Tab-separated table of N, CA and C in Angstrom:
chain	number	residue	atom	x	y	z
A	11	GLU	N	-15.801	-34.668	13.774
A	11	GLU	CA	-14.762	-35.495	14.140
A	11	GLU	C	-13.507	-35.143	13.810
A	12	THR	N	-13.244	-34.499	12.459
A	12	THR	CA	-11.856	-34.006	12.287
A	12	THR	C	-11.758	-32.833	12.992
A	13	VAL	N	-12.657	-31.735	13.370
A	13	VAL	CA	-11.907	-30.377	14.664
A	13	VAL	C	-10.803	-31.757	15.891
A	14	SER	N	-11.918	-32.348	16.217
A	14	SER	CA	-11.947	-32.639	17.769
A	14	SER	C	-10.060	-33.565	17.951
A	15	ASN	N	-10.740	-34.446	16.835
A	15	ASN	CA	-9.523	-35.146	16.292
A	15	ASN	C	-7.664	-34.362	16.297
A	16	LEU	N	-8.116	-33.197	15.832
A	16	LEU	CA	-6.874	-31.948	15.634
A	16	LEU	C	-7.174	-31.219	16.845
A	17	THR	N	-8.116	-31.353	17.859
A	17	THR	CA	-7.640	-30.294	19.218
A	17	THR	C	-7.999	-30.818	20.157
A	18	LEU	N	-8.936	-31.802	20.445
A	18	LEU	CA	-9.204	-32.367	21.817
A	18	LEU	C	-7.620	-33.568	22.104
A	19	MET	N	-7.753	-34.223	20.676
A	19	MET	CA	-6.464	-35.969	21.373
A	19	MET	C	-5.880	-35.226	21.095
A	20	ALA	N	-5.442	-34.550	20.379
A	20	ALA	CA	-3.878	-33.674	20.216
A	20	ALA	C	-3.548	-32.912	21.336
A	21	LEU	N	-4.244	-32.360	22.443
A	21	LEU	CA	-3.683	-31.400	23.053
A	21	LEU	C	-3.721	-32.546	24.460
A	22	GLY	N	-4.950	-33.403	24.582
A	22	GLY	CA	-5.031	-33.940	25.621
A	22	GLY	C	-3.893	-35.034	25.865
A	23	SER	N	-3.096	-35.349	24.744
A	23	SER	CA	-1.728	-36.600	24.271
A	23	SER	C	-0.782	-35.816	24.880
A	24	SER	N	-1.233	-34.412	24.538
A	24	SER	CA	0.582	-33.603	24.732
A	24	SER	C	0.654	-32.667	26.119
A	25	ALA	N	-0.792	-32.486	26.641
A	25	ALA	CA	-0.317	-31.881	27.450
A	25	ALA	C	0.198	-31.969	29.131
A	26	PRO	N	0.476	-32.886	29.362
A	26	PRO	CA	1.174	-33.498	30.040
A	26	PRO	C	3.119	-32.733	29.859
A	27	GLU	N	3.804	-33.119	29.161
A	27	GLU	CA	4.785	-32.397	28.532
A	27	GLU	C	5.011	-30.887	28.118
A	28	ILE	N	3.630	-30.502	27.505
A	28	ILE	CA	3.305	-29.242	27.538
A	28	ILE	C	3.891	-28.631	28.845
A	29	LEU	N	3.181	-28.882	29.706
A	29	LEU	CA	2.292	-28.244	31.129
A	29	LEU	C	4.106	-28.459	31.742
A	30	LEU	N	5.034	-29.481	31.909
A	30	LEU	CA	6.171	-29.707	32.451
A	30	LEU	C	6.837	-28.748	31.954
A	31	SER	N	7.355	-28.394	29.997
A	31	SER	CA	7.864	-27.476	29.530
A	31	SER	C	7.996	-26.163	30.313
A	32	VAL	N	6.539	-26.017	30.661
A	32	VAL	CA	5.938	-24.156	30.749
A	32	VAL	C	6.953	-24.076	32.183
A	33	ILE	N	6.152	-25.191	33.413
A	33	ILE	CA	6.755	-25.234	34.671
A	33	ILE	C	8.378	-25.206	34.571
A	34	GLU	N	8.972	-25.446	34.072
A	34	GLU	CA	10.255	-25.768	34.056
A	34	GLU	C	11.140	-24.127	32.883
A	35	VAL	N	9.975	-23.968	32.014
A	35	VAL	CA	10.471	-23.022	31.514
A	35	VAL	C	9.987	-21.771	32.829
A	36	CYS	N	9.278	-21.123	33.556
A	36	CYS	CA	8.727	-20.402	34.293
A	36	CYS	C	9.933	-20.425	35.348
A	37	GLY	N	10.438	-21.672	36.107
A	37	GLY	CA	11.199	-21.762	36.904
A	37	GLY	C	12.883	-20.963	36.691
A	38	HIS	N	12.934	-21.486	35.251
A	38	HIS	CA	14.296	-20.999	35.390
A	38	HIS	C	14.547	-19.901	34.602
A	39	ASN	N	13.772	-18.424	34.737
A	39	ASN	CA	13.561	-17.241	34.674
A	39	ASN	C	13.142	-17.059	32.927
A	40	PHE	N	12.546	-17.669	32.545
A	40	PHE	CA	12.443	-18.391	31.050
A	40	PHE	C	13.612	-18.587	29.763
A	41	GLN	N	14.078	-19.288	30.275
A	41	GLN	CA	15.470	-20.127	29.799
A	41	GLN	C	14.862	-21.577	30.154
A	42	ALA	N	15.346	-21.801	28.403
A	42	ALA	CA	15.166	-23.505	28.646
A	42	ALA	C	15.996	-23.926	29.667
A	43	GLY	N	15.506	-25.048	30.293
A	43	GLY	CA	16.151	-25.601	30.871
A	43	GLY	C	16.501	-27.342	30.135
A	44	ASP	N	17.184	-28.578	31.078
A	44	ASP	CA	17.195	-29.668	29.884
A	44	ASP	C	16.148	-30.579	29.657
A	45	LEU	N	15.036	-30.509	30.849
A	45	LEU	CA	13.841	-31.438	31.262
A	45	LEU	C	13.055	-30.975	29.987
A	46	GLY	N	12.139	-29.730	29.270
A	46	GLY	CA	11.602	-29.666	28.875
A	46	GLY	C	11.750	-30.164	26.750
A	47	PRO	N	12.818	-29.538	26.577
A	47	PRO	CA	13.478	-30.455	25.587
A	47	PRO	C	12.914	-31.673	25.184
A	48	SER	N	14.006	-32.246	25.831
A	48	SER	CA	14.209	-33.628	25.980
A	48	SER	C	13.034	-34.507	26.088
A	49	THR	N	11.718	-33.700	27.582
A	49	THR	CA	10.266	-34.049	27.363
A	49	THR	C	9.829	-34.445	25.780
A	50	ILE	N	10.201	-33.606	25.231
A	50	ILE	CA	9.120	-33.090	23.881
A	50	ILE	C	9.482	-33.961	22.681
A	51	VAL	N	11.297	-33.881	22.787
A	51	VAL	CA	11.373	-34.872	21.616
A	51	VAL	C	11.384	-36.201	21.966
A	52	GLY	N	11.417	-36.564	23.497
A	52	GLY	CA	11.712	-38.221	23.895
A	52	GLY	C	9.692	-38.843	23.342
A	53	SER	N	8.706	-37.571	23.826
A	53	SER	CA	7.420	-37.960	23.256
A	53	SER	C	7.272	-38.295	21.943
A	54	ALA	N	7.762	-36.856	21.588
A	54	ALA	CA	7.613	-37.161	20.269
A	54	ALA	C	7.881	-38.932	19.146
A	55	ALA	N	9.213	-38.708	20.121
A	55	ALA	CA	9.654	-40.441	19.358
A	55	ALA	C	9.352	-41.491	19.813
A	56	PHE	N	8.332	-41.454	20.938
A	56	PHE	CA	7.893	-42.651	20.881
A	56	PHE	C	6.779	-42.356	20.470
A	57	ASN	N	5.901	-41.135	20.084
A	57	ASN	CA	4.496	-40.722	19.245
A	57	ASN	C	4.927	-41.950	17.997
A	58	MET	N	6.194	-41.871	17.738
A	58	MET	CA	6.356	-41.314	16.340
A	58	MET	C	6.740	-43.628	15.822
A	59	PHE	N	7.710	-43.841	16.790
A	59	PHE	CA	7.724	-45.122	15.996
A	59	PHE	C	7.154	-46.215	17.290
A	60	ILE	N	6.524	-45.900	18.705
A	60	ILE	CA	6.191	-46.940	19.472
A	60	ILE	C	4.967	-46.959	19.051
A	61	ILE	N	4.009	-45.977	19.001
A	61	ILE	CA	2.475	-45.512	18.610
A	61	ILE	C	2.413	-46.167	17.448
A	62	ILE	N	3.031	-46.190	16.303
A	62	ILE	CA	2.691	-46.713	14.502
A	62	ILE	C	3.022	-47.636	14.723
A	63	ALA	N	4.477	-48.184	15.505
A	63	ALA	CA	4.437	-49.435	15.634
A	63	ALA	C	3.661	-50.612	15.830
A	64	LEU	N	3.024	-50.119	16.980
A	64	LEU	CA	1.778	-51.271	17.665
A	64	LEU	C	0.577	-50.265	16.568
A	65	CYS	N	0.347	-49.668	15.616
A	65	CYS	CA	-0.789	-49.689	14.662
A	65	CYS	C	-0.792	-50.077	13.867
A	66	VAL	N	0.452	-50.548	13.491
A	66	VAL	CA	0.380	-51.447	12.064
A	66	VAL	C	0.288	-53.008	12.625
A	67	TYR	N	1.047	-52.626	14.174
A	67	TYR	CA	0.971	-54.541	14.601
A	67	TYR	C	-0.261	-54.936	14.244
A	68	VAL	N	-1.014	-54.503	14.685
A	68	VAL	CA	-2.658	-55.013	15.715
A	68	VAL	C	-3.512	-55.239	13.806
A	69	VAL	N	-3.278	-54.642	13.285
A	69	VAL	CA	-3.959	-55.182	11.822
A	69	VAL	C	-4.194	-56.171	11.920
A	70	PRO	N	-4.772	-57.307	11.726
A	70	PRO	CA	-4.691	-58.451	11.739
A	70	PRO	C	-4.057	-58.973	9.885
A	71	ASP	N	-3.733	-60.203	9.774
A	71	ASP	CA	-2.610	-60.417	9.038
A	71	ASP	C	-4.025	-60.662	7.479
A	72	GLY	N	-3.361	-60.310	5.607
A	72	GLY	CA	-4.476	-60.467	4.838
A	72	GLY	C	-5.563	-59.327	5.147
A	73	GLU	N	-5.213	-58.835	6.336
A	73	GLU	CA	-6.444	-57.488	6.545
A	73	GLU	C	-5.718	-56.575	5.570
A	74	THR	N	-6.248	-55.155	5.317
A	74	THR	CA	-5.731	-53.503	4.698
A	74	THR	C	-6.805	-52.878	5.077
A	75	ARG	N	-6.471	-51.611	5.486
A	75	ARG	CA	-6.943	-50.613	6.550
A	75	ARG	C	-6.250	-49.194	4.991
A	76	ARG	N	-7.118	-48.649	4.856
A	76	ARG	CA	-7.300	-47.487	4.312
A	76	ARG	C	-7.755	-46.167	4.680
A	77	ILE	N	-7.414	-44.860	4.399
A	77	ILE	CA	-7.263	-44.171	5.165
A	77	ILE	C	-8.497	-43.312	4.330
A	78	LYS	N	-9.258	-43.115	5.650
A	78	LYS	CA	-10.767	-42.217	5.520
A	78	LYS	C	-11.002	-41.228	4.767
A	79	HIS	N	-9.842	-40.139	4.962
A	79	HIS	CA	-10.469	-39.315	4.776
A	79	HIS	C	-9.277	-38.605	3.477
A	80	LEU	N	-8.603	-38.886	3.235
A	80	LEU	CA	-7.856	-38.406	2.270
A	80	LEU	C	-7.402	-36.938	1.930
A	81	ARG	N	-8.471	-36.155	2.530
A	81	ARG	CA	-8.091	-34.833	2.016
A	81	ARG	C	-7.843	-34.167	3.548
A	82	VAL	N	-8.336	-34.565	4.389
A	82	VAL	CA	-8.036	-33.753	5.542
A	82	VAL	C	-6.201	-34.525	5.743
A	83	PHE	N	-5.933	-35.543	5.556
A	83	PHE	CA	-4.721	-36.212	5.794
A	83	PHE	C	-3.681	-35.539	4.836
A	84	PHE	N	-4.170	-34.949	3.562
A	84	PHE	CA	-2.935	-34.390	3.084
A	84	PHE	C	-3.120	-32.994	3.417
A	85	VAL	N	-4.345	-32.438	4.225
A	85	VAL	CA	-4.008	-31.138	4.830
A	85	VAL	C	-2.509	-31.324	5.837
A	86	THR	N	-2.827	-32.202	7.094
A	86	THR	CA	-1.956	-31.943	8.640
A	86	THR	C	-0.924	-32.448	7.701
A	87	ALA	N	-1.078	-33.528	6.656
A	87	ALA	CA	0.765	-33.426	6.179
A	87	ALA	C	1.437	-32.624	5.835
A	88	ALA	N	0.503	-31.803	5.022
A	88	ALA	CA	1.810	-30.467	4.546
A	88	ALA	C	1.509	-29.511	5.798
A	89	TRP	N	0.638	-29.236	6.355
A	89	TRP	CA	1.041	-28.693	8.299
A	89	TRP	C	1.813	-29.415	9.117
A	90	SER	N	2.400	-30.252	8.299
A	90	SER	CA	3.213	-31.460	9.584
A	90	SER	C	4.405	-31.113	8.924
A	91	ILE	N	4.612	-30.742	7.422
A	91	ILE	CA	6.118	-30.266	6.753
A	91	ILE	C	6.176	-28.690	6.875
A	92	PHE	N	5.305	-28.420	7.005
A	92	PHE	CA	4.896	-26.395	7.326
A	92	PHE	C	5.667	-26.366	8.961
A	93	ALA	N	5.676	-27.308	9.483
A	93	ALA	CA	6.017	-26.972	10.797
A	93	ALA	C	7.303	-27.093	11.146
A	94	TYR	N	7.784	-28.119	10.468
A	94	TYR	CA	8.490	-28.227	11.267
A	94	TYR	C	9.907	-27.352	10.418
A	95	THR	N	9.372	-26.609	8.890
A	95	THR	CA	10.613	-26.083	7.841
A	95	THR	C	10.023	-24.790	8.888
A	96	TRP	N	9.138	-24.338	9.816
A	96	TRP	CA	8.627	-23.310	10.246
A	96	TRP	C	9.818	-22.846	11.553
A	97	LEU	N	10.091	-24.371	12.230
A	97	LEU	CA	10.464	-24.247	13.621
A	97	LEU	C	12.076	-24.138	13.156
A	98	TYR	N	12.782	-24.822	11.526
A	98	TYR	CA	13.873	-24.335	12.028
A	98	TYR	C	14.127	-22.699	11.311
A	99	ILE	N	13.285	-22.792	10.444
A	99	ILE	CA	12.912	-21.403	10.453
A	99	ILE	C	13.327	-20.282	11.617
A	100	ILE	N	12.471	-20.577	12.740
A	100	ILE	CA	12.423	-19.559	13.245
A	100	ILE	C	13.538	-19.526	14.757
A	101	LEU	N	14.076	-20.928	14.562
A	101	LEU	CA	15.559	-21.584	15.164
A	101	LEU	C	16.858	-20.974	14.942
A	102	SER	N	16.918	-20.904	13.277
A	102	SER	CA	18.217	-21.161	12.654
A	102	SER	C	18.787	-19.416	12.036
A	103	VAL	N	17.365	-19.251	11.059
A	103	VAL	CA	17.626	-18.024	10.774
A	103	VAL	C	17.305	-16.573	11.194
A	104	PHE	N	15.881	-16.501	11.262
A	104	PHE	CA	15.584	-15.201	11.901
A	104	PHE	C	16.108	-14.683	13.548
A	105	SER	N	16.290	-15.724	14.571
A	105	SER	CA	16.917	-15.667	15.513
A	105	SER	C	17.834	-16.732	16.008
A	106	PRO	N	18.766	-16.778	15.744
A	106	PRO	CA	19.578	-18.244	16.203
A	106	PRO	C	19.399	-18.522	17.252
A	107	GLY	N	18.940	-19.677	18.282
A	107	GLY	CA	19.285	-19.687	19.679
A	107	GLY	C	17.672	-18.817	20.249
A	108	VAL	N	16.711	-18.441	20.028
A	108	VAL	CA	16.230	-17.475	20.709
A	108	VAL	C	14.920	-17.556	19.978
A	109	VAL	N	14.022	-18.090	20.601
A	109	VAL	CA	12.899	-17.562	20.118
A	109	VAL	C	12.269	-16.299	20.961
A	110	GLU	N	11.852	-15.671	19.851
A	110	GLU	CA	11.101	-13.955	20.123
A	110	GLU	C	9.604	-14.190	20.513
A	111	VAL	N	8.806	-13.463	21.282
A	111	VAL	CA	7.600	-13.701	21.446
A	111	VAL	C	6.904	-13.225	20.303
A	112	TRP	N	7.343	-12.894	19.026
A	112	TRP	CA	6.587	-12.480	18.127
A	112	TRP	C	6.387	-13.980	17.502
A	113	GLU	N	7.580	-14.585	17.125
A	113	GLU	CA	7.985	-15.366	16.193
A	113	GLU	C	7.022	-16.877	17.624
A	114	SER	N	6.929	-16.777	18.898
A	114	SER	CA	5.992	-17.893	19.582
A	114	SER	C	4.331	-17.520	19.023
A	115	LEU	N	3.974	-16.814	19.636
A	115	LEU	CA	2.483	-16.291	18.629
A	115	LEU	C	1.933	-16.315	17.610
A	116	LEU	N	2.641	-15.989	16.427
A	116	LEU	CA	2.403	-16.585	14.633
A	116	LEU	C	2.753	-17.949	15.124
A	117	THR	N	3.298	-19.237	15.701
A	117	THR	CA	3.042	-20.577	15.841
A	117	THR	C	2.079	-20.780	16.416
A	118	PHE	N	1.693	-20.033	17.453
A	118	PHE	CA	-0.214	-20.478	18.343
A	118	PHE	C	-0.414	-20.243	17.475
A	119	PHE	N	-0.670	-18.833	16.595
A	119	PHE	CA	-1.550	-18.877	16.033
A	119	PHE	C	-1.862	-19.963	14.382
A	120	PHE	N	-0.657	-20.963	14.208
A	120	PHE	CA	-1.279	-21.674	12.748
A	120	PHE	C	-1.537	-22.620	13.438
A	121	PHE	N	-2.145	-22.937	14.595
A	121	PHE	CA	-2.945	-23.820	15.031
A	121	PHE	C	-4.220	-24.148	14.671
A	122	PRO	N	-4.756	-22.438	14.696
A	122	PRO	CA	-6.590	-22.377	14.514
A	122	PRO	C	-6.174	-22.594	12.863
A	123	ILE	N	-5.575	-21.962	12.507
A	123	ILE	CA	-5.407	-21.868	10.695
A	123	ILE	C	-5.394	-23.661	10.623
A	124	CYS	N	-4.556	-24.424	11.205
A	124	CYS	CA	-4.455	-25.466	10.536
A	124	CYS	C	-5.902	-26.288	10.942
A	125	VAL	N	-6.573	-26.177	11.894
A	125	VAL	CA	-7.672	-26.357	12.023
A	125	VAL	C	-8.622	-25.570	11.179
A	126	LEU	N	-8.918	-25.000	10.850
A	126	LEU	CA	-9.741	-24.574	9.797
A	126	LEU	C	-9.420	-25.175	8.868
A	127	PHE	N	-8.012	-25.018	7.784
A	127	PHE	CA	-8.205	-26.278	6.805
A	127	PHE	C	-8.699	-27.254	6.518
A	128	ALA	N	-7.843	-27.986	7.448
A	128	ALA	CA	-8.565	-29.500	8.187
A	128	ALA	C	-9.728	-29.489	7.720
A	129	TRP	N	-10.801	-28.876	8.201
A	129	TRP	CA	-12.440	-28.278	8.584
A	129	TRP	C	-12.413	-27.769	7.285
A	130	VAL	N	-12.165	-27.043	6.543
A	130	VAL	CA	-13.065	-27.369	5.319
A	130	VAL	C	-11.883	-27.831	4.442
A	131	ALA	N	-11.737	-28.515	4.597
A	131	ALA	CA	-11.219	-29.786	3.207
A	131	ALA	C	-11.540	-30.887	4.048
A	132	ASP	N	-12.105	-31.328	4.878
A	132	ASP	CA	-13.457	-32.261	5.550
A	132	ASP	C	-14.980	-32.345	4.602
A	133	ARG	N	-15.244	-30.299	5.075
A	133	ARG	CA	-16.476	-30.226	4.456
A	133	ARG	C	-16.175	-29.850	2.577
A	134	ARG	N	-14.723	-29.912	1.845
A	134	ARG	CA	-15.296	-29.654	1.146
A	134	ARG	C	-15.657	-28.333	0.008
A	135	LEU	N	-15.383	-27.649	1.443
A	135	LEU	CA	-16.085	-25.638	0.987
A	135	LEU	C	-14.842	-25.368	-0.199
A	136	LEU	N	-13.987	-25.973	-0.559
A	136	LEU	CA	-13.017	-25.102	-1.481
A	136	LEU	C	-13.186	-24.823	-3.081
A	137	PHE	N	-12.451	-25.432	-3.658
A	137	PHE	CA	-12.389	-25.395	-5.135
A	137	PHE	C	-13.207	-27.389	-5.513
A	138	TYR	N	-13.864	-28.035	-4.546
A	138	TYR	CA	-14.003	-29.426	-5.302
A	138	TYR	C	-15.778	-29.580	-5.537
A	139	LYS	N	-16.976	-27.866	-4.617
A	139	LYS	CA	-18.259	-28.222	-5.408
A	139	LYS	C	-18.094	-26.931	-6.433
A	140	TYR	N	-17.170	-27.051	-6.856
A	140	TYR	CA	-17.014	-26.049	-8.173
A	140	TYR	C	-16.676	-27.239	-9.479
A	141	VAL	N	-16.018	-28.452	-9.507
A	141	VAL	CA	-15.747	-28.731	-10.155
A	141	VAL	C	-17.460	-30.470	-11.035
A	142	TYR	N	-16.816	-30.303	-12.027
A	142	TYR	CA	-18.042	-31.073	-12.273
A	142	TYR	C	-17.913	-32.543	-11.941
A	143	LYS	N	-19.264	-32.546	-11.543
A	143	LYS	CA	-19.198	-34.389	-11.050
A	143	LYS	C	-18.531	-35.050	-11.563
A	144	ARG	N	-17.989	-35.214	-13.118
A	144	ARG	CA	-18.160	-36.043	-14.072
A	144	ARG	C	-16.296	-36.412	-13.592
A	145	TYR	N	-15.620	-35.337	-13.509
A	145	TYR	CA	-14.041	-35.199	-12.954
A	145	TYR	C	-13.844	-35.207	-11.550
A	146	ARG	N	-14.341	-35.522	-10.727
A	146	ARG	CA	-14.520	-35.890	-9.484
A	146	ARG	C	-13.591	-36.841	-9.224
A	147	ALA	N	-12.793	-37.326	-8.255
A	147	ALA	CA	-12.468	-38.268	-8.154
A	147	ALA	C	-13.350	-39.077	-7.621
A	148	GLY	N	-12.941	-40.755	-7.992
A	148	GLY	CA	-14.189	-41.636	-7.573
A	148	GLY	C	-15.624	-41.753	-8.606
A	149	LYS	N	-15.881	-41.019	-9.023
A	149	LYS	CA	-17.140	-40.845	-9.964
A	149	LYS	C	-16.810	-41.065	-11.401
A	150	GLN	N	-16.089	-40.875	-11.478
A	150	GLN	CA	-15.684	-41.698	-13.076
A	150	GLN	C	-15.837	-42.423	-13.413
A	151	ARG	N	-17.100	-43.108	-14.902
A	151	ARG	CA	-17.655	-44.250	-15.496
A	151	ARG	C	-17.264	-44.767	-16.265
A	152	GLY	N	-17.216	-46.009	-16.920
A	152	GLY	CA	-16.861	-46.722	-17.681
A	152	GLY	C	-15.992	-46.640	-18.209
């Protein structure tokens, strides 16, 4: 479930603007035009404001919802912060205003690593199994 949520749903929902950006970049001799970045920023703004607002609005009054997989949530939140930091670094520090091939390839390979970390967190494969049961969250007694 975690891997499918991070891969299929994310890529499926972002496929139109990714394809549009690729077509524009290829049509402008690998120079960014106005359409590609604007489409991506607009899609991100729509997802950030409208989709989250609708998710909050449809929960009935008096009912609360909780995050089911908190470990996976923390992993994806940490990777999101890292992604914005990395984007700033490659666009402002390493090569201002230009995305080099090694930067794009490294950025592309961060995604499978993020999915792997989320899967490991979902399966509790890191340190969690080595912690004694009495110290685990939710297993405390009286």
